[in-house]
Amino acid sequence: MKTLEDLTSIEQMEADTAKLKEIACSVCAETWEDRNKKQTPHCKFGEDGICCKNCSMGPCRITPKASRGICGADAHAIAARNYARTIAAGTSAHSDHAREILHILHGTKAGGNYQVRDDQKLIRLAQEYGVPTEGRDIYDIAHEVAEVGLMEFGKPSGTQRFIKRATEERQQVWREQGIEPRAIDREIATTLHMTHMGNSADPEALVRQGLRTSLSNGWGGSMLGTEITDILFGTPTVRTTEGNLGVLEKEMVNIVVHGHDPAFSEMVVTAAEIKELVDYAKTKGARGINIVGLCCTANEVAMRHGVRMAGNFLQQENAILTGAVEMMCVDVQCIFPALAPLSECFHTKFVTSSPIARIPGSIYVEFKPETAFDQAKDLIKMAIDNYQKRDTSKVFIPSTKQAAVVGYPNEQIIKHLDGVTNSHVDRIGSYRPAIDAIKAGVLRGAVAIVGCNNPRVRPDYSHFEIMKELLQNDVLIVATGCAAQLATKAGLLTKDAKYVCGAGLRRVCELVDIPPILHMGACVDISRMMLLATGIAKDWGVKTTEIPVVGCAPEWMSEKAVSIANYVVSTGIDVYLGIEPQVKGSSQMMELITQGTRNIVGAGYIINKDPHELVKSILEGLEAKRAALGI
Ligand code: SF4
Ligand code: MSK
């Protein structure tokens, strides 16, 4: 039985960080806390989004005495252009990740480094795409599906194929509002074009294009990333793991995989199981090889292999500061360049692997699909050889860790709900049992808690407070990304965590045999959440705007998060933010993102830095939706 006292508190996490910070001082290493201090106060123009450097007449900044840039762009135009560019960058990151994964699928072959692991999902996607499957070799189907998927990036006409998965109502809204997403690269290019010097100065037009671009991510790139990753490495299933720095092992070769693209980490995880390498590690005096994850790569490998998670975004330096990491291998996104100089203070080998994320001071090993497995083996050997260089006098591994149950993609959620249908055939394979619980009031609704952590607020505190309060108020949580990792570190991803919930949610957890927070994956997997909300709306027979389901990103920081927030809003789901988007210098933009989008897509942002106030608004929002549905 778990009570609030059994959870790992933020204070405990901070105490571990403080000890690691002492080690940083002792080796004269700088961490994000030091750099954050030097960057505070932040540039007000940047914070408010009213600095433009889109041409070399600038930079232009809006001040009380200069209400327009040299070209005449005002605060609203500048803030809107910056905001739209942020969405384009976020969309490009998620979508380019998906493109890489599609190329891997295109290169799959029987017996190759990369193979098809989920045949059924591939066949379903092939059928959705109209790719013939009857009597064909699975790899011929995979290659054709990859080609169709790759065309989603640059096809000259038409809209994203996956939008057909949305409710009829959403498809109609997107069509009527002129924001149906076309080719992914086209939406990104159009946004950059619109924001080029001398083009759009109308905030509403830019916000609309931002919504459209984000849809090419959520219902395009990200959804492709998730689908193809499942096909290649298997659709995640429920499994147990552990989380926080305590998963590093004093007597083992510790290798941290960090980033987002599982094509690299999958190879490292698989190679680490080879007996020859495990035996080699033993010859060097280690008990074995311990692979752990950081950020979203951690989520990917935890959901498919049970690999343990060392922590989330702002914990990446802490892992190296333990002095017990032989190697940190990174792929793309959310990687601090600071890891290179930091790793030099220890014996840690810092390895970059992608041309997309080149970092000075790292060992660059460009990962190639054809040689991936051999490269992974070589890296593991390099890490093993590094084990004896560990300076044991510098090692401090906090003992803090918690058990976790992870791996709840939509298929697993449905499977668990099927277990409580009591043979009601009409309910099998649907979200109806969950809808019934919401209608009965046992559950008040569901919240998707997603996103990063961020020094602008006390790291992880908002996540933790919001999660606890929602659970106590009988709100089921689904989580991805670094938010899901906070839940892991806290101990909220165990079935025992039902004891911190209200009576209604506790009963649901017992009946369905689930933890009160369902780990749905990495940040690219928020596309799974869009399908979840869509499935609930379809099974309920109402609009996505009507269901008591909302999104919440209390500590977001990345451009990807802005793209995500926009596609969630475009899907008709309100998004509660704990960090203000950088548009405060424009009253029109503040109005547009909180109210204006409601006239376009029926949803918008609610922003509050205070986590308790934010929870209050979320609960009010859920209750208002319930009342509107008459429940
Ligand atoms: Fe200044 Fe206009 Fe150039 Fe922006 S586009 S830098 S506001 S002149
Ligand atoms: S890793 S985007 S800090 S969730 Fe996806 Fe975490 Fe945010 Fe990166």
mmCIF file of C-alpha atoms in Angstrom, residues 65-427:
data_model
loop_
_atom_site.group_PDB
_atom_site.id
_atom_site.type_symbol
_atom_site.label_atom_id
_atom_site.label_comp_id
_atom_site.label_asym_id
_atom_site.label_seq_id
_atom_site.Cartn_x
_atom_site.Cartn_y
_atom_site.Cartn_z
ATOM 1 C CA LYS A 65 9.132 54.932 -28.186
ATOM 2 C CA ALA A 66 9.389 52.535 -31.147
ATOM 3 C CA SER A 67 6.054 50.882 -31.789
ATOM 4 C CA ARG A 68 7.121 49.479 -35.168
ATOM 5 C CA GLY A 69 10.185 47.873 -36.709
ATOM 6 C CA ILE A 70 11.941 49.586 -39.638
ATOM 7 C CA CYS A 71 9.620 47.876 -42.145
ATOM 8 C CA GLY A 72 6.576 48.874 -40.103
ATOM 9 C CA ALA A 73 5.884 45.510 -38.483
ATOM 10 C CA ASP A 74 4.227 46.103 -35.108
ATOM 11 C CA ALA A 75 4.393 44.068 -31.877
ATOM 12 C CA HIS A 76 1.518 41.845 -33.000
ATOM 13 C CA ALA A 77 3.106 40.983 -36.336
ATOM 14 C CA ILE A 78 6.505 40.340 -34.776
ATOM 15 C CA ALA A 79 5.183 38.194 -31.919
ATOM 16 C CA ALA A 80 2.966 36.234 -34.320
ATOM 17 C CA ARG A 81 5.817 35.634 -36.758
ATOM 18 C CA ASN A 82 8.099 34.428 -33.980
ATOM 19 C CA TYR A 83 5.369 32.161 -32.635
ATOM 20 C CA ALA A 84 4.655 30.661 -36.073
ATOM 21 C CA ARG A 85 8.375 30.038 -36.610
ATOM 22 C CA THR A 86 8.525 28.226 -33.284
ATOM 23 C CA ILE A 87 5.723 25.917 -34.425
ATOM 24 C CA ALA A 88 7.499 25.284 -37.724
ATOM 25 C CA ALA A 89 10.720 24.368 -35.902
ATOM 26 C CA GLY A 90 8.890 22.048 -33.503
ATOM 27 C CA THR A 91 7.041 20.406 -36.377
ATOM 28 C CA SER A 92 10.283 19.921 -38.285
ATOM 29 C CA ALA A 93 11.941 18.207 -35.303
ATOM 30 C CA HIS A 94 9.193 15.656 -34.718
ATOM 31 C CA SER A 95 8.579 15.097 -38.391
ATOM 32 C CA ASP A 96 12.207 14.763 -39.427
ATOM 33 C CA HIS A 97 12.564 12.185 -36.670
ATOM 34 C CA ALA A 98 9.667 10.320 -38.329
ATOM 35 C CA ARG A 99 11.312 10.638 -41.747
ATOM 36 C CA GLU A 100 14.472 8.961 -40.407
ATOM 37 C CA ILE A 101 12.369 6.131 -39.007
ATOM 38 C CA LEU A 102 10.596 5.723 -42.372
ATOM 39 C CA HIS A 103 13.961 5.417 -44.125
ATOM 40 C CA ILE A 104 14.871 2.686 -41.646
ATOM 41 C CA LEU A 105 11.626 0.871 -42.509
ATOM 42 C CA HIS A 106 12.483 1.245 -46.182
ATOM 43 C CA GLY A 107 15.801 -0.499 -45.558
ATOM 44 C CA THR A 108 14.432 -3.409 -43.517
ATOM 45 C CA LYS A 109 15.088 -6.963 -44.648
ATOM 46 C CA ALA A 110 14.798 -10.460 -43.229
ATOM 47 C CA GLY A 111 17.860 -11.072 -41.061
ATOM 48 C CA GLY A 112 18.929 -7.411 -41.312
ATOM 49 C CA ASN A 113 19.803 -5.036 -38.478
ATOM 50 C CA TYR A 114 16.288 -3.667 -38.658
ATOM 51 C CA GLN A 115 13.319 -5.944 -39.192
ATOM 52 C CA VAL A 116 9.559 -5.729 -38.995
ATOM 53 C CA ARG A 117 8.476 -6.656 -35.477
ATOM 54 C CA ASP A 118 4.766 -5.834 -35.602
ATOM 55 C CA ASP A 119 3.477 -7.460 -38.801
ATOM 56 C CA GLN A 120 -0.151 -6.889 -37.875
ATOM 57 C CA LYS A 121 0.303 -3.153 -37.459
ATOM 58 C CA LEU A 122 2.151 -3.000 -40.768
ATOM 59 C CA ILE A 123 -0.670 -4.851 -42.527
ATOM 60 C CA ARG A 124 -3.280 -2.542 -40.968
ATOM 61 C CA LEU A 125 -1.356 0.530 -42.086
ATOM 62 C CA ALA A 126 -0.850 -0.941 -45.567
ATOM 63 C CA GLN A 127 -4.609 -1.486 -45.841
ATOM 64 C CA GLU A 128 -5.253 2.072 -44.660
ATOM 65 C CA TYR A 129 -2.835 3.319 -47.335
ATOM 66 C CA GLY A 130 -4.342 1.085 -50.043
ATOM 67 C CA VAL A 131 -1.076 -0.861 -50.381
ATOM 68 C CA PRO A 132 -1.772 -4.453 -51.576
ATOM 69 C CA THR A 133 -0.977 -7.089 -48.941
ATOM 70 C CA GLU A 134 -2.439 -10.356 -50.268
ATOM 71 C CA GLY A 135 0.265 -12.950 -50.925
ATOM 72 C CA ARG A 136 3.094 -10.413 -50.694
ATOM 73 C CA ASP A 137 6.345 -10.699 -48.806
ATOM 74 C CA ILE A 138 6.159 -8.690 -45.583
ATOM 75 C CA TYR A 139 9.240 -6.705 -46.568
ATOM 76 C CA ASP A 140 7.801 -5.762 -49.970
ATOM 77 C CA ILE A 141 4.788 -4.415 -48.087
ATOM 78 C CA ALA A 142 7.059 -2.601 -45.595
ATOM 79 C CA HIS A 143 9.024 -0.913 -48.375
ATOM 80 C CA GLU A 144 5.905 0.259 -50.183
ATOM 81 C CA VAL A 145 4.345 1.527 -46.943
ATOM 82 C CA ALA A 146 7.583 3.435 -46.256
ATOM 83 C CA GLU A 147 7.424 5.010 -49.719
ATOM 84 C CA VAL A 148 3.818 6.101 -49.199
ATOM 85 C CA GLY A 149 4.731 7.457 -45.758
ATOM 86 C CA LEU A 150 7.703 9.372 -47.138
ATOM 87 C CA MET A 151 5.437 10.981 -49.721
ATOM 88 C CA GLU A 152 3.496 12.559 -46.854
ATOM 89 C CA PHE A 153 6.428 14.944 -46.481
ATOM 90 C CA GLY A 154 6.545 16.300 -49.997
ATOM 91 C CA LYS A 155 3.544 15.233 -52.045
ATOM 92 C CA PRO A 156 2.574 18.027 -54.436
ATOM 93 C CA SER A 157 -1.140 17.938 -53.645
ATOM 94 C CA GLY A 158 -3.647 16.494 -51.206
ATOM 95 C CA THR A 159 -3.747 16.481 -47.428
ATOM 96 C CA GLN A 160 -2.284 14.274 -44.697
ATOM 97 C CA ARG A 161 -3.665 10.745 -44.921
ATOM 98 C CA PHE A 162 -4.051 10.311 -41.170
ATOM 99 C CA ILE A 163 -6.600 13.118 -40.852
ATOM 100 C CA LYS A 164 -9.170 10.544 -41.982
ATOM 101 C CA ARG A 165 -8.653 8.945 -38.553
ATOM 102 C CA ALA A 166 -10.114 12.038 -36.853
ATOM 103 C CA THR A 167 -13.814 12.434 -36.116
ATOM 104 C CA GLU A 168 -16.015 13.597 -39.018
ATOM 105 C CA GLU A 169 -16.632 16.780 -37.056
ATOM 106 C CA ARG A 170 -12.890 17.575 -36.754
ATOM 107 C CA GLN A 171 -12.294 16.878 -40.421
ATOM 108 C CA GLN A 172 -15.107 19.250 -41.286
ATOM 109 C CA VAL A 173 -13.765 21.982 -38.981
ATOM 110 C CA TRP A 174 -10.287 21.712 -40.466
ATOM 111 C CA ARG A 175 -11.723 21.782 -44.010
ATOM 112 C CA GLU A 176 -14.049 24.715 -43.390
ATOM 113 C CA GLN A 177 -11.366 26.685 -41.582
ATOM 114 C CA GLY A 178 -8.864 26.064 -44.363
ATOM 115 C CA ILE A 179 -6.339 24.396 -42.040
ATOM 116 C CA GLU A 180 -6.329 20.813 -43.335
ATOM 117 C CA PRO A 181 -2.630 19.945 -43.284
ATOM 118 C CA ARG A 182 -1.001 19.379 -46.664
ATOM 119 C CA ALA A 183 2.485 17.853 -47.133
ATOM 120 C CA ILE A 184 4.528 18.261 -43.942
ATOM 121 C CA ASP A 185 7.479 19.984 -45.602
ATOM 122 C CA ARG A 186 5.074 22.293 -47.406
ATOM 123 C CA GLU A 187 3.436 23.475 -44.187
ATOM 124 C CA ILE A 188 6.839 24.127 -42.619
ATOM 125 C CA ALA A 189 8.044 25.971 -45.739
ATOM 126 C CA THR A 190 4.829 27.975 -46.002
ATOM 127 C CA THR A 191 5.218 29.099 -42.393
ATOM 128 C CA LEU A 192 8.814 30.176 -42.992
ATOM 129 C CA HIS A 193 7.754 31.929 -46.189
ATOM 130 C CA MET A 194 4.845 33.722 -44.510
ATOM 131 C CA THR A 195 7.184 34.963 -41.788
ATOM 132 C CA HIS A 196 9.904 36.147 -44.171
ATOM 133 C CA MET A 197 10.489 39.886 -44.286
ATOM 134 C CA GLY A 198 7.764 41.617 -46.216
ATOM 135 C CA ASN A 199 5.097 38.901 -45.901
ATOM 136 C CA SER A 200 2.305 38.270 -43.387
ATOM 137 C CA ALA A 201 1.809 40.857 -40.680
ATOM 138 C CA ASP A 202 -1.689 39.669 -39.729
ATOM 139 C CA PRO A 203 -1.516 37.744 -36.402
ATOM 140 C CA GLU A 204 -4.670 35.764 -37.086
ATOM 141 C CA ALA A 205 -3.393 34.544 -40.469
ATOM 142 C CA LEU A 206 -0.143 33.491 -38.807
ATOM 143 C CA VAL A 207 -1.936 31.714 -35.963
ATOM 144 C CA ARG A 208 -4.084 29.836 -38.503
ATOM 145 C CA GLN A 209 -1.002 28.740 -40.407
ATOM 146 C CA GLY A 210 0.537 27.732 -37.075
ATOM 147 C CA LEU A 211 -2.467 25.484 -36.400
ATOM 148 C CA ARG A 212 -2.212 23.989 -39.872
ATOM 149 C CA THR A 213 1.519 23.358 -39.537
ATOM 150 C CA SER A 214 1.038 21.767 -36.126
ATOM 151 C CA LEU A 215 -1.632 19.474 -37.593
ATOM 152 C CA SER A 216 0.914 18.253 -40.133
ATOM 153 C CA ASN A 217 2.897 17.215 -37.059
ATOM 154 C CA GLY A 218 0.251 15.696 -34.771
ATOM 155 C CA TRP A 219 -1.791 14.076 -37.525
ATOM 156 C CA GLY A 220 1.204 13.654 -39.828
ATOM 157 C CA GLY A 221 4.840 13.475 -38.739
ATOM 158 C CA SER A 222 4.410 12.486 -35.103
ATOM 159 C CA MET A 223 1.719 9.945 -35.924
ATOM 160 C CA LEU A 224 3.968 8.456 -38.595
ATOM 161 C CA GLY A 225 6.865 8.391 -36.135
ATOM 162 C CA THR A 226 4.819 6.456 -33.614
ATOM 163 C CA GLU A 227 3.249 4.015 -36.107
ATOM 164 C CA ILE A 228 6.489 3.166 -37.863
ATOM 165 C CA THR A 229 8.436 2.855 -34.608
ATOM 166 C CA ASP A 230 5.837 0.346 -33.402
ATOM 167 C CA ILE A 231 6.120 -1.585 -36.669
ATOM 168 C CA LEU A 232 9.915 -1.671 -36.444
ATOM 169 C CA PHE A 233 10.457 -2.298 -32.754
ATOM 170 C CA GLY A 234 7.105 -3.638 -31.575
ATOM 171 C CA THR A 235 4.016 -1.929 -30.187
ATOM 172 C CA PRO A 236 4.745 -1.359 -26.490
ATOM 173 C CA THR A 237 3.190 -3.621 -23.917
ATOM 174 C CA VAL A 238 2.782 -3.215 -20.172
ATOM 175 C CA ARG A 239 5.994 -3.948 -18.302
ATOM 176 C CA THR A 240 7.708 -3.045 -15.068
ATOM 177 C CA THR A 241 10.810 -0.957 -14.725
ATOM 178 C CA GLU A 242 12.411 1.551 -12.358
ATOM 179 C CA GLY A 243 13.255 5.221 -12.498
ATOM 180 C CA ASN A 244 15.641 7.866 -11.130
ATOM 181 C CA LEU A 245 19.412 8.011 -10.730
ATOM 182 C CA GLY A 246 19.387 5.062 -8.342
ATOM 183 C CA VAL A 247 19.161 2.840 -11.431
ATOM 184 C CA LEU A 248 22.849 3.475 -12.112
ATOM 185 C CA GLU A 249 24.913 0.582 -10.735
ATOM 186 C CA LYS A 250 28.128 0.992 -8.792
ATOM 187 C CA GLU A 251 29.623 -2.298 -9.953
ATOM 188 C CA MET A 252 28.449 -2.344 -13.537
ATOM 189 C CA VAL A 253 29.401 -0.634 -16.783
ATOM 190 C CA ASN A 254 26.811 2.128 -17.002
ATOM 191 C CA ILE A 255 25.757 3.307 -20.455
ATOM 192 C CA VAL A 256 23.138 6.056 -20.761
ATOM 193 C CA VAL A 257 21.102 6.387 -23.969
ATOM 194 C CA HIS A 258 19.619 9.852 -24.368
ATOM 195 C CA GLY A 259 17.566 11.709 -26.975
ATOM 196 C CA HIS A 260 14.533 10.631 -28.973
ATOM 197 C CA ASP A 261 15.162 8.393 -31.972
ATOM 198 C CA PRO A 262 15.020 4.735 -30.885
ATOM 199 C CA ALA A 263 16.774 3.463 -34.031
ATOM 200 C CA PHE A 264 20.103 4.024 -32.252
ATOM 201 C CA SER A 265 19.182 3.041 -28.707
ATOM 202 C CA GLU A 266 17.445 -0.174 -29.827
ATOM 203 C CA MET A 267 20.752 -1.362 -31.249
ATOM 204 C CA VAL A 268 22.655 -0.441 -28.082
ATOM 205 C CA VAL A 269 20.109 -2.209 -25.880
ATOM 206 C CA THR A 270 20.173 -5.342 -28.056
ATOM 207 C CA ALA A 271 23.962 -5.414 -28.316
ATOM 208 C CA ALA A 272 24.345 -5.098 -24.538
ATOM 209 C CA GLU A 273 22.633 -8.477 -24.145
ATOM 210 C CA ILE A 274 25.289 -10.344 -26.139
ATOM 211 C CA LYS A 275 27.010 -12.859 -23.895
ATOM 212 C CA GLU A 276 30.418 -12.129 -25.390
ATOM 213 C CA LEU A 277 30.132 -8.470 -24.328
ATOM 214 C CA VAL A 278 28.730 -9.274 -20.901
ATOM 215 C CA ASP A 279 31.643 -11.713 -20.379
ATOM 216 C CA TYR A 280 34.064 -9.061 -21.594
ATOM 217 C CA ALA A 281 32.678 -6.622 -19.013
ATOM 218 C CA LYS A 282 33.307 -9.254 -16.337
ATOM 219 C CA THR A 283 36.939 -9.589 -17.402
ATOM 220 C CA LYS A 284 37.279 -5.892 -16.572
ATOM 221 C CA GLY A 285 35.935 -6.406 -13.054
ATOM 222 C CA ALA A 286 32.352 -5.262 -13.675
ATOM 223 C CA ARG A 287 29.276 -7.312 -12.764
ATOM 224 C CA GLY A 288 27.790 -6.655 -16.196
ATOM 225 C CA ILE A 289 26.452 -3.961 -18.497
ATOM 226 C CA ASN A 290 23.726 -1.610 -17.299
ATOM 227 C CA ILE A 291 21.890 0.335 -20.010
ATOM 228 C CA VAL A 292 19.658 3.126 -18.725
ATOM 229 C CA GLY A 293 17.731 5.857 -20.517
ATOM 230 C CA LEU A 294 17.284 9.616 -20.301
ATOM 231 C CA CYS A 295 14.565 11.866 -21.730
ATOM 232 C CA CYS A 296 12.351 10.366 -24.428
ATOM 233 C CA THR A 297 14.818 7.710 -25.545
ATOM 234 C CA ALA A 298 14.318 6.365 -22.028
ATOM 235 C CA ASN A 299 10.572 6.222 -22.589
ATOM 236 C CA GLU A 300 11.037 4.386 -25.890
ATOM 237 C CA VAL A 301 13.318 1.670 -24.517
ATOM 238 C CA ALA A 302 11.480 1.367 -21.215
ATOM 239 C CA MET A 303 8.182 0.667 -22.990
ATOM 240 C CA ARG A 304 9.671 -1.955 -25.291
ATOM 241 C CA HIS A 305 12.389 -3.578 -23.163
ATOM 242 C CA GLY A 306 11.786 -2.511 -19.569
ATOM 243 C CA VAL A 307 15.109 -0.608 -19.668
ATOM 244 C CA ARG A 308 15.313 1.533 -16.543
ATOM 245 C CA MET A 309 15.046 5.316 -16.716
ATOM 246 C CA ALA A 310 17.728 7.514 -15.151
ATOM 247 C CA GLY A 311 15.636 10.658 -15.356
ATOM 248 C CA ASN A 312 14.231 13.524 -17.335
ATOM 249 C CA PHE A 313 15.520 16.581 -19.170
ATOM 250 C CA LEU A 314 17.063 18.656 -16.350
ATOM 251 C CA GLN A 315 18.654 15.531 -14.913
ATOM 252 C CA GLN A 316 20.936 14.878 -17.873
ATOM 253 C CA GLU A 317 23.947 16.547 -16.255
ATOM 254 C CA ASN A 318 23.230 14.825 -12.942
ATOM 255 C CA ALA A 319 23.751 11.434 -14.583
ATOM 256 C CA ILE A 320 27.316 12.371 -15.548
ATOM 257 C CA LEU A 321 27.922 14.024 -12.173
ATOM 258 C CA THR A 322 27.470 10.651 -10.454
ATOM 259 C CA GLY A 323 30.922 9.839 -11.860
ATOM 260 C CA ALA A 324 29.601 6.356 -12.622
ATOM 261 C CA VAL A 325 28.674 6.716 -16.282
ATOM 262 C CA GLU A 326 31.137 5.075 -18.642
ATOM 263 C CA MET A 327 29.375 6.333 -21.749
ATOM 264 C CA MET A 328 26.502 8.586 -22.698
ATOM 265 C CA CYS A 329 25.249 7.894 -26.238
ATOM 266 C CA VAL A 330 22.912 10.502 -27.681
ATOM 267 C CA ASP A 331 20.803 10.679 -30.805
ATOM 268 C CA VAL A 332 18.690 13.803 -31.403
ATOM 269 C CA GLN A 333 16.824 16.557 -29.511
ATOM 270 C CA CYS A 334 16.975 17.871 -25.929
ATOM 271 C CA ILE A 335 20.699 17.166 -25.578
ATOM 272 C CA PHE A 336 22.689 19.834 -23.728
ATOM 273 C CA PRO A 337 25.889 20.820 -25.570
ATOM 274 C CA ALA A 338 27.134 21.274 -21.988
ATOM 275 C CA LEU A 339 27.440 17.482 -21.711
ATOM 276 C CA ALA A 340 30.682 17.625 -23.706
ATOM 277 C CA PRO A 341 32.726 19.819 -21.323
ATOM 278 C CA LEU A 342 31.044 18.186 -18.328
ATOM 279 C CA SER A 343 32.000 14.677 -19.428
ATOM 280 C CA GLU A 344 35.626 15.872 -19.686
ATOM 281 C CA CYS A 345 35.597 16.420 -15.907
ATOM 282 C CA PHE A 346 34.993 12.688 -15.530
ATOM 283 C CA HIS A 347 35.993 9.558 -17.425
ATOM 284 C CA THR A 348 32.640 9.557 -19.299
ATOM 285 C CA LYS A 349 32.746 9.093 -23.083
ATOM 286 C CA PHE A 350 30.169 11.387 -24.642
ATOM 287 C CA VAL A 351 29.129 9.952 -28.009
ATOM 288 C CA THR A 352 27.012 11.745 -30.601
ATOM 289 C CA SER A 353 25.574 9.701 -33.444
ATOM 290 C CA SER A 354 23.477 11.864 -35.740
ATOM 291 C CA PRO A 355 24.377 14.523 -38.314
ATOM 292 C CA ILE A 356 21.344 16.372 -36.918
ATOM 293 C CA ALA A 357 22.959 16.797 -33.482
ATOM 294 C CA ARG A 358 26.691 17.505 -33.860
ATOM 295 C CA ILE A 359 28.243 18.709 -30.607
ATOM 296 C CA PRO A 360 31.822 19.981 -30.251
ATOM 297 C CA GLY A 361 33.856 17.940 -27.781
ATOM 298 C CA SER A 362 31.902 14.720 -28.363
ATOM 299 C CA ILE A 363 33.088 11.498 -29.975
ATOM 300 C CA TYR A 364 31.137 11.429 -33.241
ATOM 301 C CA VAL A 365 30.155 8.012 -34.516
ATOM 302 C CA GLU A 366 27.671 8.488 -37.331
ATOM 303 C CA PHE A 367 25.147 5.724 -37.034
ATOM 304 C CA LYS A 368 24.317 3.946 -40.309
ATOM 305 C CA PRO A 369 21.460 1.462 -40.535
ATOM 306 C CA GLU A 370 23.620 -1.041 -42.478
ATOM 307 C CA THR A 371 26.320 -1.153 -39.812
ATOM 308 C CA ALA A 372 24.237 -0.148 -36.780
ATOM 309 C CA PHE A 373 24.555 -3.361 -34.817
ATOM 310 C CA ASP A 374 28.333 -3.617 -35.232
ATOM 311 C CA GLN A 375 28.673 0.052 -34.332
ATOM 312 C CA ALA A 376 26.614 -0.527 -31.183
ATOM 313 C CA LYS A 377 28.857 -3.458 -30.230
ATOM 314 C CA ASP A 378 31.977 -1.323 -30.764
ATOM 315 C CA LEU A 379 30.531 1.434 -28.578
ATOM 316 C CA ILE A 380 29.697 -0.982 -25.796
ATOM 317 C CA LYS A 381 33.222 -2.366 -25.954
ATOM 318 C CA MET A 382 34.559 1.186 -25.735
ATOM 319 C CA ALA A 383 32.405 1.764 -22.641
ATOM 320 C CA ILE A 384 33.602 -1.475 -21.068
ATOM 321 C CA ASP A 385 37.226 -0.493 -21.693
ATOM 322 C CA ASN A 386 36.449 2.771 -19.966
ATOM 323 C CA TYR A 387 35.139 1.100 -16.781
ATOM 324 C CA GLN A 388 38.543 0.760 -15.159
ATOM 325 C CA LYS A 389 39.201 4.466 -15.727
ATOM 326 C CA ARG A 390 36.361 5.321 -13.355
ATOM 327 C CA ASP A 391 37.660 7.367 -10.408
ATOM 328 C CA THR A 392 35.835 5.712 -7.521
ATOM 329 C CA SER A 393 36.648 8.658 -5.241
ATOM 330 C CA LYS A 394 34.400 10.838 -7.429
ATOM 331 C CA VAL A 395 31.458 8.412 -7.511
ATOM 332 C CA PHE A 396 28.189 9.269 -5.836
ATOM 333 C CA ILE A 397 25.063 7.478 -7.014
ATOM 334 C CA PRO A 398 21.946 8.645 -5.158
ATOM 335 C CA SER A 399 20.045 5.598 -3.964
ATOM 336 C CA THR A 400 16.710 7.190 -4.873
ATOM 337 C CA LYS A 401 14.600 5.211 -7.329
ATOM 338 C CA GLN A 402 11.021 4.016 -7.670
ATOM 339 C CA ALA A 403 9.360 1.075 -9.371
ATOM 340 C CA ALA A 404 7.138 1.849 -12.356
ATOM 341 C CA VAL A 405 4.674 0.179 -14.687
ATOM 342 C CA VAL A 406 4.974 1.550 -18.218
ATOM 343 C CA GLY A 407 3.729 0.818 -21.731
ATOM 344 C CA TYR A 408 0.117 1.851 -22.212
ATOM 345 C CA PRO A 409 -0.386 2.637 -25.894
ATOM 346 C CA ASN A 410 -4.027 2.693 -27.022
ATOM 347 C CA GLU A 411 -3.970 -1.039 -27.776
ATOM 348 C CA GLN A 412 -3.040 -1.821 -24.155
ATOM 349 C CA ILE A 413 -5.646 0.571 -22.762
ATOM 350 C CA ILE A 414 -8.352 -1.118 -24.845
ATOM 351 C CA LYS A 415 -7.087 -4.551 -23.791
ATOM 352 C CA HIS A 416 -7.374 -3.592 -20.116
ATOM 353 C CA LEU A 417 -10.821 -2.099 -20.618
ATOM 354 C CA ASP A 418 -11.901 -5.292 -22.404
ATOM 355 C CA GLY A 419 -11.075 -7.094 -19.165
ATOM 356 C CA VAL A 420 -13.913 -5.320 -17.341
ATOM 357 C CA THR A 421 -16.614 -5.446 -19.985
ATOM 358 C CA ASN A 422 -18.274 -8.476 -18.342
ATOM 359 C CA SER A 423 -18.888 -9.983 -21.791
ATOM 360 C CA HIS A 424 -20.865 -6.991 -23.059
ATOM 361 C CA VAL A 425 -20.044 -7.646 -26.710
ATOM 362 C CA ASP A 426 -20.851 -4.060 -27.710
ATOM 363 C CA ARG A 427 -18.150 -2.844 -25.367
#
